[in-house]
Every structure is written in structure tokens, then in C-alpha cells.
Amino acid sequence: MSITELETLAAKIRINSIEAIRKVGSGHIGGSLSIADLLAVLYGKQMVYDVNNPAWEKRDRLVLSKGHAGPALYSALSAVGFFAEDWLWTLNEGGTNLPSHPDRIKTPGVDATTGSLGQGTSLAAGIATGLKLQGNDNYVYLIVGDGELNEGQCWEAFQYIAHFKLNNCIVIIDENKKQLDGTTQDILNPFDIAEKMRAFGFAVQRVKGNDLTAIDQAIDDCKKIEDQAVCIVLDTIKGQGVKFFEEMDANHSVKFDNEVVQKATDKALEELRKGRGK
């Protein structure tokens, strides 16, 4: 896809994520929107997959360790054809194929069941190891939240990935600087995440999380590294791409239970559609 097409895809991911969550009545808006641009680059250009054969052996794998951003992943999967858009409006309902957090058994295109924060890092390390042992040269894309880095399991998995130089596992950290109860700096200061990953043995790049060209180039650069683990730190904003949600204090999980939020959401969706959302 061209950059213009990726912009269109990112807008569609945002629109459908918001619409799906609003239909439920509440959900993880902030962390879904902060990875919309990343998902557009992955599914629009970088990843190898077959929508008609989700279990294709030669596909790339994606592990959304921050599983609460499931609505964004579902919106991306729907947009590229893994399943019908109508499925999105069943998010988190009884009997749905789209639970609030990804489930590889229920949803075509989902490679790992995630949501218990930290565990996706180990899953990705295991998948990457298995692909290496099989001689498979495809990639594992691991998306981790910065608040999730409070979990010690992340650092155990990172040490493993770095030690074994699993360059086929591209670690992408969504540094949106907020978590459930406040800012990451106030809850448990992560200090400089990029420097910490370098200290663990990774080749690290830090890019703006809303710059599609920079994200795409960073992934290309990761693929050129043959003898070291790789990591991209995305400098993002919680609620990225929608000013109302960016500026909302408690934007980790948003409730659509009042007129102010509903009207602001209507306006945001209108602006997205007038841009590149159609």
C-alpha cells in the first residue's frame, strides 16, 4: 500500500474501533487508538498473511500482548478481509467471535490468545524460537504496552530474546505514557525504555507512533539486522489521532454513558470520515 492508502486504513481502524466500543458501552479506547497507525503499516504493507488461509504455515505472526487493545486488532483484521465488518458490532457480546481480548480459537487471523499482561512476551519468544528451529524465515511482531512493562515476565522474555538473538521477533513497545490508574511515570517510572532495551542487548529505534513512513522504515531497518535482537519504541499518545480522547484524563477505558462523550465521539467520527476514513 501507498502512504495515502495506509492513512486510509489507519483512519478506518480508528473509526471501527470507536464504533465497536461505543456499541458495547465502554472499552479500551486509549490503547486501541495509540496502535492504529502501527497496525495499518503491519497489515497494509509489512506482514505476510493470507486472509483465505489464516493458519498458513508461512505467514508472519502477530502477538498483541496488550490484549485490551483487541478492538484495534479486530478492526485491522476486518479491514483487510479476515472476516466481515458486521462481526465488529458483536464485540464482547455473549457468543461473539470477538471477545474483549484476542482469542486465537475464536477469531480468524488472531495468532495468540492474550490479555494477561506480560504473558504475550513469552508467547512471542516461544513462537519465534519454533520458527527458527523449523527453518521458517517469517517474522513475529510483538506489541507490548509501556504500562505492561511493570510485569517482570516481560523482562525475562526480553533477556531470552536478546540472548538467543531472535531477530525474527520484532519487539514493538507502545509508549503512550499512561496506564489504568494514571501516567506510567507516576505509577512506576519506566525511565528511558529505549536505553533499558539497549542494555538488555537489543538494537533499538525510537520513532513517532503516528508517522507511518517512519514506522515502515523502522521495520525495514529491523529486518536488515542479522545478529542481534531488535526493538522499536513507538512514541505515542493514549487516544492517538482523536483529540477528544487524547485530552481525556481517564482514557484507558472510556464509558459512553453521558451526552458530552457521545457528542464529542460523533464529532470525532465525522472528522475522521471527512479525512481519510471512507
PDB file of C-alpha atoms in Angstrom:
ATOM      1  CA  MET A   1       0.000   0.000   0.000  1.00  0.00           C
ATOM      2  CA  SER A   2       0.995   3.614  -0.556  1.00  0.00           C
ATOM      3  CA  ILE A   3       1.223   6.060   2.352  1.00  0.00           C
ATOM      4  CA  THR A   4      -2.158   7.509   1.330  1.00  0.00           C
ATOM      5  CA  GLU A   5      -3.696   4.041   1.417  1.00  0.00           C
ATOM      6  CA  LEU A   6      -2.099   3.371   4.806  1.00  0.00           C
ATOM      7  CA  GLU A   7      -3.574   6.629   6.105  1.00  0.00           C
ATOM      8  CA  THR A   8      -6.979   5.487   4.910  1.00  0.00           C
ATOM      9  CA  LEU A   9      -6.534   2.135   6.631  1.00  0.00           C
ATOM     10  CA  ALA A  10      -5.419   3.765   9.894  1.00  0.00           C
ATOM     11  CA  ALA A  11      -8.495   6.016   9.841  1.00  0.00           C
ATOM     12  CA  LYS A  12     -10.740   3.020   9.225  1.00  0.00           C
ATOM     13  CA  ILE A  13      -9.165   1.154  12.140  1.00  0.00           C
ATOM     14  CA  ARG A  14      -9.829   4.154  14.390  1.00  0.00           C
ATOM     15  CA  ILE A  15     -13.416   4.623  13.217  1.00  0.00           C
ATOM     16  CA  ASN A  16     -14.386   0.995  13.616  1.00  0.00           C
ATOM     17  CA  SER A  17     -12.604   0.616  16.954  1.00  0.00           C
ATOM     18  CA  ILE A  18     -14.541   3.568  18.348  1.00  0.00           C
ATOM     19  CA  GLU A  19     -17.846   2.421  16.873  1.00  0.00           C
ATOM     20  CA  ALA A  20     -17.440  -1.130  18.187  1.00  0.00           C
ATOM     21  CA  ILE A  21     -16.514   0.013  21.690  1.00  0.00           C
ATOM     22  CA  ARG A  22     -19.311   2.574  21.796  1.00  0.00           C
ATOM     23  CA  LYS A  23     -21.845  -0.083  20.861  1.00  0.00           C
ATOM     24  CA  VAL A  24     -20.742  -2.151  23.862  1.00  0.00           C
ATOM     25  CA  GLY A  25     -20.997   0.962  26.039  1.00  0.00           C
ATOM     26  CA  SER A  26     -17.417   1.054  27.306  1.00  0.00           C
ATOM     27  CA  GLY A  27     -13.976  -0.220  26.461  1.00  0.00           C
ATOM     28  CA  HIS A  28     -10.287   0.363  25.915  1.00  0.00           C
ATOM     29  CA  ILE A  29     -10.278   3.338  23.578  1.00  0.00           C
ATOM     30  CA  GLY A  30      -6.929   4.853  24.553  1.00  0.00           C
ATOM     31  CA  GLY A  31      -4.658   1.894  23.961  1.00  0.00           C
ATOM     32  CA  SER A  32      -6.548   0.843  20.836  1.00  0.00           C
ATOM     33  CA  LEU A  33      -6.137   4.201  19.122  1.00  0.00           C
ATOM     34  CA  SER A  34      -2.451   4.502  20.026  1.00  0.00           C
ATOM     35  CA  ILE A  35      -1.579   1.472  17.865  1.00  0.00           C
ATOM     36  CA  ALA A  36      -3.892   2.182  14.908  1.00  0.00           C
ATOM     37  CA  ASP A  37      -1.081   3.595  12.767  1.00  0.00           C
ATOM     38  CA  LEU A  38       1.210   0.677  13.607  1.00  0.00           C
ATOM     39  CA  LEU A  39      -1.473  -1.861  12.697  1.00  0.00           C
ATOM     40  CA  ALA A  40      -2.096  -0.058   9.415  1.00  0.00           C
ATOM     41  CA  VAL A  41       1.579  -0.400   8.480  1.00  0.00           C
ATOM     42  CA  LEU A  42       1.728  -4.037   9.583  1.00  0.00           C
ATOM     43  CA  TYR A  43      -1.418  -5.264   7.829  1.00  0.00           C
ATOM     44  CA  GLY A  44      -1.263  -2.806   4.967  1.00  0.00           C
ATOM     45  CA  LYS A  45       2.359  -3.347   3.965  1.00  0.00           C
ATOM     46  CA  GLN A  46       4.779  -5.272   6.168  1.00  0.00           C
ATOM     47  CA  MET A  47       3.126  -8.526   7.223  1.00  0.00           C
ATOM     48  CA  VAL A  48       2.885 -11.708   5.164  1.00  0.00           C
ATOM     49  CA  TYR A  49      -0.526 -13.396   5.542  1.00  0.00           C
ATOM     50  CA  ASP A  50      -3.382 -14.992   3.624  1.00  0.00           C
ATOM     51  CA  VAL A  51      -6.907 -13.943   4.614  1.00  0.00           C
ATOM     52  CA  ASN A  52      -8.258 -17.094   2.959  1.00  0.00           C
ATOM     53  CA  ASN A  53      -5.923 -19.312   4.956  1.00  0.00           C
ATOM     54  CA  PRO A  54      -5.362 -17.746   8.411  1.00  0.00           C
ATOM     55  CA  ALA A  55      -3.372 -20.784   9.576  1.00  0.00           C
ATOM     56  CA  TRP A  56      -0.983 -20.680   6.589  1.00  0.00           C
ATOM     57  CA  GLU A  57       2.343 -22.056   7.791  1.00  0.00           C
ATOM     58  CA  LYS A  58       4.425 -19.410   6.012  1.00  0.00           C
ATOM     59  CA  ARG A  59       2.564 -16.422   7.471  1.00  0.00           C
ATOM     60  CA  ASP A  60       4.005 -13.813   9.792  1.00  0.00           C
ATOM     61  CA  ARG A  61       2.600 -13.914  13.325  1.00  0.00           C
ATOM     62  CA  LEU A  62       1.349 -11.045  15.467  1.00  0.00           C
ATOM     63  CA  VAL A  63       1.200 -11.232  19.253  1.00  0.00           C
ATOM     64  CA  LEU A  64      -0.809  -8.402  20.807  1.00  0.00           C
ATOM     65  CA  SER A  65       0.479  -8.784  24.332  1.00  0.00           C
ATOM     66  CA  LYS A  66      -1.505  -5.697  25.389  1.00  0.00           C
ATOM     67  CA  GLY A  67      -4.651  -7.660  24.659  1.00  0.00           C
ATOM     68  CA  HIS A  68      -7.013  -4.938  25.882  1.00  0.00           C
ATOM     69  CA  ALA A  69      -6.347  -3.240  22.516  1.00  0.00           C
ATOM     70  CA  GLY A  70      -8.208  -6.102  20.854  1.00  0.00           C
ATOM     71  CA  PRO A  71     -10.766  -3.769  19.200  1.00  0.00           C
ATOM     72  CA  ALA A  72      -7.997  -2.180  17.125  1.00  0.00           C
ATOM     73  CA  LEU A  73      -6.664  -5.579  16.060  1.00  0.00           C
ATOM     74  CA  TYR A  74     -10.158  -6.751  15.134  1.00  0.00           C
ATOM     75  CA  SER A  75     -10.734  -3.597  13.118  1.00  0.00           C
ATOM     76  CA  ALA A  76      -7.484  -4.179  11.221  1.00  0.00           C
ATOM     77  CA  LEU A  77      -8.270  -7.846  10.570  1.00  0.00           C
ATOM     78  CA  SER A  78     -11.740  -6.957   9.305  1.00  0.00           C
ATOM     79  CA  ALA A  79     -10.434  -4.140   7.115  1.00  0.00           C
ATOM     80  CA  VAL A  80      -8.068  -6.455   5.224  1.00  0.00           C
ATOM     81  CA  GLY A  81     -10.639  -9.238   4.827  1.00  0.00           C
ATOM     82  CA  PHE A  82     -10.217 -11.866   7.539  1.00  0.00           C
ATOM     83  CA  PHE A  83     -13.912 -11.564   8.427  1.00  0.00           C
ATOM     84  CA  ALA A  84     -16.942  -9.386   7.735  1.00  0.00           C
ATOM     85  CA  GLU A  85     -17.165  -5.911   9.243  1.00  0.00           C
ATOM     86  CA  ASP A  86     -20.521  -6.864  10.799  1.00  0.00           C
ATOM     87  CA  TRP A  87     -18.628  -9.017  13.280  1.00  0.00           C
ATOM     88  CA  LEU A  88     -17.237  -5.854  14.869  1.00  0.00           C
ATOM     89  CA  TRP A  89     -20.657  -4.865  16.159  1.00  0.00           C
ATOM     90  CA  THR A  90     -20.769  -8.045  18.271  1.00  0.00           C
ATOM     91  CA  LEU A  91     -17.659  -7.095  20.278  1.00  0.00           C
ATOM     92  CA  ASN A  92     -17.725  -8.663  23.753  1.00  0.00           C
ATOM     93  CA  GLU A  93     -21.321  -9.897  23.431  1.00  0.00           C
ATOM     94  CA  GLY A  94     -22.381 -13.370  24.503  1.00  0.00           C
ATOM     95  CA  GLY A  95     -21.406 -15.944  21.888  1.00  0.00           C
ATOM     96  CA  THR A  96     -19.277 -13.481  19.914  1.00  0.00           C
ATOM     97  CA  ASN A  97     -16.223 -14.412  17.896  1.00  0.00           C
ATOM     98  CA  LEU A  98     -14.655 -11.150  19.098  1.00  0.00           C
ATOM     99  CA  PRO A  99     -14.155 -11.243  22.875  1.00  0.00           C
ATOM    100  CA  SER A 100     -12.755  -8.150  24.598  1.00  0.00           C
ATOM    101  CA  HIS A 101      -9.244  -9.654  24.446  1.00  0.00           C
ATOM    102  CA  PRO A 102      -7.937 -11.708  21.490  1.00  0.00           C
ATOM    103  CA  ASP A 103      -8.610 -15.448  21.376  1.00  0.00           C
ATOM    104  CA  ARG A 104      -6.863 -17.474  18.680  1.00  0.00           C
ATOM    105  CA  ILE A 105      -9.545 -20.166  18.789  1.00  0.00           C
ATOM    106  CA  LYS A 106     -12.420 -17.775  18.166  1.00  0.00           C
ATOM    107  CA  THR A 107     -11.111 -15.203  15.698  1.00  0.00           C
ATOM    108  CA  PRO A 108      -9.626 -15.759  12.214  1.00  0.00           C
ATOM    109  CA  GLY A 109      -6.272 -14.022  11.938  1.00  0.00           C
ATOM    110  CA  VAL A 110      -5.508 -13.996  15.671  1.00  0.00           C
ATOM    111  CA  ASP A 111      -2.293 -15.930  16.328  1.00  0.00           C
ATOM    112  CA  ALA A 112      -2.121 -15.743  20.126  1.00  0.00           C
ATOM    113  CA  THR A 113      -4.626 -15.567  22.970  1.00  0.00           C
ATOM    114  CA  THR A 114      -3.556 -12.617  25.107  1.00  0.00           C
ATOM    115  CA  GLY A 115      -4.726 -10.253  27.803  1.00  0.00           C
ATOM    116  CA  SER A 116      -2.947 -11.371  30.939  1.00  0.00           C
ATOM    117  CA  LEU A 117      -0.333  -8.656  30.713  1.00  0.00           C
ATOM    118  CA  GLY A 118       3.257  -9.750  30.279  1.00  0.00           C
ATOM    119  CA  GLN A 119       2.480 -13.232  29.025  1.00  0.00           C
ATOM    120  CA  GLY A 120       2.453 -12.273  25.352  1.00  0.00           C
ATOM    121  CA  THR A 121       6.169 -11.555  25.507  1.00  0.00           C
ATOM    122  CA  SER A 122       6.901 -15.156  26.428  1.00  0.00           C
ATOM    123  CA  LEU A 123       4.460 -16.429  23.807  1.00  0.00           C
ATOM    124  CA  ALA A 124       6.208 -14.412  21.111  1.00  0.00           C
ATOM    125  CA  ALA A 125       9.617 -15.644  22.239  1.00  0.00           C
ATOM    126  CA  GLY A 126       8.407 -19.227  22.034  1.00  0.00           C
ATOM    127  CA  ILE A 127       6.834 -18.769  18.603  1.00  0.00           C
ATOM    128  CA  ALA A 128       9.984 -17.091  17.282  1.00  0.00           C
ATOM    129  CA  THR A 129      12.104 -19.936  18.640  1.00  0.00           C
ATOM    130  CA  GLY A 130       9.864 -22.506  16.996  1.00  0.00           C
ATOM    131  CA  LEU A 131      10.043 -20.730  13.627  1.00  0.00           C
ATOM    132  CA  LYS A 132      13.844 -20.615  13.857  1.00  0.00           C
ATOM    133  CA  LEU A 133      14.022 -24.330  14.654  1.00  0.00           C
ATOM    134  CA  GLN A 134      11.777 -25.087  11.682  1.00  0.00           C
ATOM    135  CA  GLY A 135      13.905 -23.013   9.350  1.00  0.00           C
ATOM    136  CA  ASN A 136      10.945 -20.696   8.737  1.00  0.00           C
ATOM    137  CA  ASP A 137      12.125 -17.173   7.873  1.00  0.00           C
ATOM    138  CA  ASN A 138       8.896 -15.348   8.683  1.00  0.00           C
ATOM    139  CA  TYR A 139       8.543 -12.787  11.440  1.00  0.00           C
ATOM    140  CA  VAL A 140       6.804 -12.480  14.788  1.00  0.00           C
ATOM    141  CA  TYR A 141       5.583  -8.981  15.634  1.00  0.00           C
ATOM    142  CA  LEU A 142       5.203  -8.472  19.379  1.00  0.00           C
ATOM    143  CA  ILE A 143       3.211  -5.424  20.525  1.00  0.00           C
ATOM    144  CA  VAL A 144       3.746  -4.567  24.194  1.00  0.00           C
ATOM    145  CA  GLY A 145       2.344  -1.689  26.237  1.00  0.00           C
ATOM    146  CA  ASP A 146       4.585   0.555  28.315  1.00  0.00           C
ATOM    147  CA  GLY A 147       2.404   0.055  31.401  1.00  0.00           C
ATOM    148  CA  GLU A 148       2.655  -3.660  30.763  1.00  0.00           C
ATOM    149  CA  LEU A 149       6.396  -3.401  31.325  1.00  0.00           C
ATOM    150  CA  ASN A 150       5.582  -3.328  35.059  1.00  0.00           C
ATOM    151  CA  GLU A 151       5.331  -7.107  34.665  1.00  0.00           C
ATOM    152  CA  GLY A 152       8.609  -8.886  35.381  1.00  0.00           C
ATOM    153  CA  GLN A 153       7.780 -11.586  32.858  1.00  0.00           C
ATOM    154  CA  CYS A 154       8.373  -9.077  30.062  1.00  0.00           C
ATOM    155  CA  TRP A 155      11.982  -8.617  31.096  1.00  0.00           C
ATOM    156  CA  GLU A 156      12.592 -12.340  31.460  1.00  0.00           C
ATOM    157  CA  ALA A 157      11.327 -12.823  27.904  1.00  0.00           C
ATOM    158  CA  PHE A 158      13.353  -9.876  26.603  1.00  0.00           C
ATOM    159  CA  GLN A 159      16.510 -11.321  28.146  1.00  0.00           C
ATOM    160  CA  TYR A 160      15.777 -14.636  26.413  1.00  0.00           C
ATOM    161  CA  ILE A 161      15.071 -12.975  23.055  1.00  0.00           C
ATOM    162  CA  ALA A 162      18.280 -10.951  23.271  1.00  0.00           C
ATOM    163  CA  HIS A 163      20.457 -13.855  24.430  1.00  0.00           C
ATOM    164  CA  PHE A 164      19.355 -16.071  21.562  1.00  0.00           C
ATOM    165  CA  LYS A 165      19.437 -13.174  19.087  1.00  0.00           C
ATOM    166  CA  LEU A 166      15.889 -13.823  17.916  1.00  0.00           C
ATOM    167  CA  ASN A 167      15.968 -11.158  15.214  1.00  0.00           C
ATOM    168  CA  ASN A 168      12.819 -12.711  13.735  1.00  0.00           C
ATOM    169  CA  CYS A 169      10.873 -11.380  16.740  1.00  0.00           C
ATOM    170  CA  ILE A 170      10.354  -7.647  16.222  1.00  0.00           C
ATOM    171  CA  VAL A 171       9.516  -6.194  19.625  1.00  0.00           C
ATOM    172  CA  ILE A 172       7.366  -3.068  19.380  1.00  0.00           C
ATOM    173  CA  ILE A 173       6.698  -1.120  22.578  1.00  0.00           C
ATOM    174  CA  ASP A 174       3.736   1.259  22.573  1.00  0.00           C
ATOM    175  CA  GLU A 175       4.991   4.044  24.817  1.00  0.00           C
ATOM    176  CA  ASN A 176       1.768   6.014  25.247  1.00  0.00           C
ATOM    177  CA  LYS A 177       2.835   7.057  28.752  1.00  0.00           C
ATOM    178  CA  LYS A 178      -0.412   6.178  30.540  1.00  0.00           C
ATOM    179  CA  GLN A 179      -1.865   3.069  32.122  1.00  0.00           C
ATOM    180  CA  LEU A 180      -5.006   2.107  34.017  1.00  0.00           C
ATOM    181  CA  ASP A 181      -4.521   4.322  37.082  1.00  0.00           C
ATOM    182  CA  GLY A 182      -2.536   7.247  35.719  1.00  0.00           C
ATOM    183  CA  THR A 183       0.719   8.060  33.971  1.00  0.00           C
ATOM    184  CA  THR A 184       3.459   5.459  33.790  1.00  0.00           C
ATOM    185  CA  GLN A 185       5.850   7.951  35.361  1.00  0.00           C
ATOM    186  CA  ASP A 186       3.626   8.338  38.413  1.00  0.00           C
ATOM    187  CA  ILE A 187       2.614   4.678  38.818  1.00  0.00           C
ATOM    188  CA  LEU A 188       6.047   3.103  38.334  1.00  0.00           C
ATOM    189  CA  ASN A 189       8.567   5.232  36.488  1.00  0.00           C
ATOM    190  CA  PRO A 190       9.924   3.282  33.481  1.00  0.00           C
ATOM    191  CA  PHE A 191      12.736   5.818  32.948  1.00  0.00           C
ATOM    192  CA  ASP A 192      14.241   5.552  29.447  1.00  0.00           C
ATOM    193  CA  ILE A 193      12.704   2.455  27.856  1.00  0.00           C
ATOM    194  CA  ALA A 194      14.896   2.591  24.765  1.00  0.00           C
ATOM    195  CA  GLU A 195      18.069   2.677  26.865  1.00  0.00           C
ATOM    196  CA  LYS A 196      16.808  -0.180  29.025  1.00  0.00           C
ATOM    197  CA  MET A 197      16.215  -2.322  25.943  1.00  0.00           C
ATOM    198  CA  ARG A 198      19.690  -1.465  24.660  1.00  0.00           C
ATOM    199  CA  ALA A 199      21.108  -2.544  27.994  1.00  0.00           C
ATOM    200  CA  PHE A 200      19.319  -5.863  27.571  1.00  0.00           C
ATOM    201  CA  GLY A 201      21.075  -6.380  24.236  1.00  0.00           C
ATOM    202  CA  PHE A 202      18.606  -5.049  21.644  1.00  0.00           C
ATOM    203  CA  ALA A 203      19.225  -2.875  18.623  1.00  0.00           C
ATOM    204  CA  VAL A 204      16.673  -0.138  19.337  1.00  0.00           C
ATOM    205  CA  GLN A 205      14.955   2.549  17.294  1.00  0.00           C
ATOM    206  CA  ARG A 206      12.602   5.189  18.660  1.00  0.00           C
ATOM    207  CA  VAL A 207      10.050   6.649  16.239  1.00  0.00           C
ATOM    208  CA  LYS A 208       6.912   8.742  16.354  1.00  0.00           C
ATOM    209  CA  GLY A 209       3.935   6.422  16.607  1.00  0.00           C
ATOM    210  CA  ASN A 210       1.794   8.466  14.212  1.00  0.00           C
ATOM    211  CA  ASP A 211       4.428   8.664  11.464  1.00  0.00           C
ATOM    212  CA  LEU A 212       3.531   5.901   9.033  1.00  0.00           C
ATOM    213  CA  THR A 213       6.660   6.382   6.938  1.00  0.00           C
ATOM    214  CA  ALA A 214       8.931   6.259   9.994  1.00  0.00           C
ATOM    215  CA  ILE A 215       7.231   3.123  11.336  1.00  0.00           C
ATOM    216  CA  ASP A 216       7.556   1.417   7.967  1.00  0.00           C
ATOM    217  CA  GLN A 217      11.241   2.359   7.682  1.00  0.00           C
ATOM    218  CA  ALA A 218      11.969   1.228  11.243  1.00  0.00           C
ATOM    219  CA  ILE A 219      10.544  -2.218  10.485  1.00  0.00           C
ATOM    220  CA  ASP A 220      12.617  -2.407   7.287  1.00  0.00           C
ATOM    221  CA  ASP A 221      15.710  -1.491   9.311  1.00  0.00           C
ATOM    222  CA  CYS A 222      14.948  -4.225  11.853  1.00  0.00           C
ATOM    223  CA  LYS A 223      14.809  -6.794   9.072  1.00  0.00           C
ATOM    224  CA  LYS A 224      18.344  -5.893   7.993  1.00  0.00           C
ATOM    225  CA  ILE A 225      19.835  -6.844  11.377  1.00  0.00           C
ATOM    226  CA  GLU A 226      21.056 -10.433  11.406  1.00  0.00           C
ATOM    227  CA  ASP A 227      22.967 -10.935  14.666  1.00  0.00           C
ATOM    228  CA  GLN A 228      21.008  -9.066  17.352  1.00  0.00           C
ATOM    229  CA  ALA A 229      17.533  -8.821  18.834  1.00  0.00           C
ATOM    230  CA  VAL A 230      15.531  -5.827  17.582  1.00  0.00           C
ATOM    231  CA  CYS A 231      13.120  -3.380  19.192  1.00  0.00           C
ATOM    232  CA  ILE A 232      11.070  -0.371  18.101  1.00  0.00           C
ATOM    233  CA  VAL A 233       9.861   2.058  20.764  1.00  0.00           C
ATOM    234  CA  LEU A 234       6.812   3.935  19.492  1.00  0.00           C
ATOM    235  CA  ASP A 235       6.442   7.433  20.926  1.00  0.00           C
ATOM    236  CA  THR A 236       2.654   7.618  21.050  1.00  0.00           C
ATOM    237  CA  ILE A 237      -0.222   9.347  22.831  1.00  0.00           C
ATOM    238  CA  LYS A 238      -3.020   7.422  24.502  1.00  0.00           C
ATOM    239  CA  GLY A 239      -6.080   8.010  22.328  1.00  0.00           C
ATOM    240  CA  GLN A 240      -3.807   8.956  19.413  1.00  0.00           C
ATOM    241  CA  GLY A 241      -5.461  10.506  16.383  1.00  0.00           C
ATOM    242  CA  VAL A 242      -8.603  11.761  18.125  1.00  0.00           C
ATOM    243  CA  LYS A 243      -8.062  14.995  20.052  1.00  0.00           C
ATOM    244  CA  PHE A 244     -11.003  14.474  22.422  1.00  0.00           C
ATOM    245  CA  PHE A 245      -9.714  11.092  23.583  1.00  0.00           C
ATOM    246  CA  GLU A 246      -6.081  12.268  23.649  1.00  0.00           C
ATOM    247  CA  GLU A 247      -7.039  15.040  26.085  1.00  0.00           C
ATOM    248  CA  MET A 248      -9.348  12.919  28.241  1.00  0.00           C
ATOM    249  CA  ASP A 249      -7.739  12.279  31.614  1.00  0.00           C
ATOM    250  CA  ALA A 250      -9.170   8.789  32.201  1.00  0.00           C
ATOM    251  CA  ASN A 251      -8.819   7.487  28.652  1.00  0.00           C
ATOM    252  CA  HIS A 252      -7.587   3.973  29.369  1.00  0.00           C
ATOM    253  CA  SER A 253     -11.156   2.678  29.365  1.00  0.00           C
ATOM    254  CA  VAL A 254     -13.941   5.036  28.335  1.00  0.00           C
ATOM    255  CA  LYS A 255     -17.624   4.854  29.232  1.00  0.00           C
ATOM    256  CA  PHE A 256     -20.172   6.180  26.770  1.00  0.00           C
ATOM    257  CA  ASP A 257     -22.675   6.972  29.474  1.00  0.00           C
ATOM    258  CA  ASN A 258     -23.231  10.697  29.064  1.00  0.00           C
ATOM    259  CA  GLU A 259     -24.159  13.251  26.427  1.00  0.00           C
ATOM    260  CA  VAL A 260     -20.791  15.017  26.472  1.00  0.00           C
ATOM    261  CA  VAL A 261     -18.868  11.890  25.487  1.00  0.00           C
ATOM    262  CA  GLN A 262     -21.477  10.883  22.896  1.00  0.00           C
ATOM    263  CA  LYS A 263     -21.454  14.280  21.170  1.00  0.00           C
ATOM    264  CA  ALA A 264     -17.679  14.502  21.201  1.00  0.00           C
ATOM    265  CA  THR A 265     -17.483  10.996  19.729  1.00  0.00           C
ATOM    266  CA  ASP A 266     -19.935  11.887  16.966  1.00  0.00           C
ATOM    267  CA  LYS A 267     -17.799  14.911  16.099  1.00  0.00           C
ATOM    268  CA  ALA A 268     -14.578  12.876  16.144  1.00  0.00           C
ATOM    269  CA  LEU A 269     -16.030  10.215  13.854  1.00  0.00           C
ATOM    270  CA  GLU A 270     -17.312  12.873  11.474  1.00  0.00           C
ATOM    271  CA  GLU A 271     -13.866  14.439  11.274  1.00  0.00           C
ATOM    272  CA  LEU A 272     -12.207  11.073  10.666  1.00  0.00           C
ATOM    273  CA  ARG A 273     -14.668  10.277   7.875  1.00  0.00           C
ATOM    274  CA  LYS A 274     -14.183  13.661   6.251  1.00  0.00           C
ATOM    275  CA  GLY A 275     -10.462  12.993   6.227  1.00  0.00           C
ATOM    276  CA  ARG A 276      -9.466   9.529   5.063  1.00  0.00           C
ATOM    277  CA  GLY A 277     -11.942   7.325   6.903  1.00  0.00           C
ATOM    278  CA  LYS A 278     -14.068   6.222   3.959  1.00  0.00           C
TER     279      LYS A 278
END
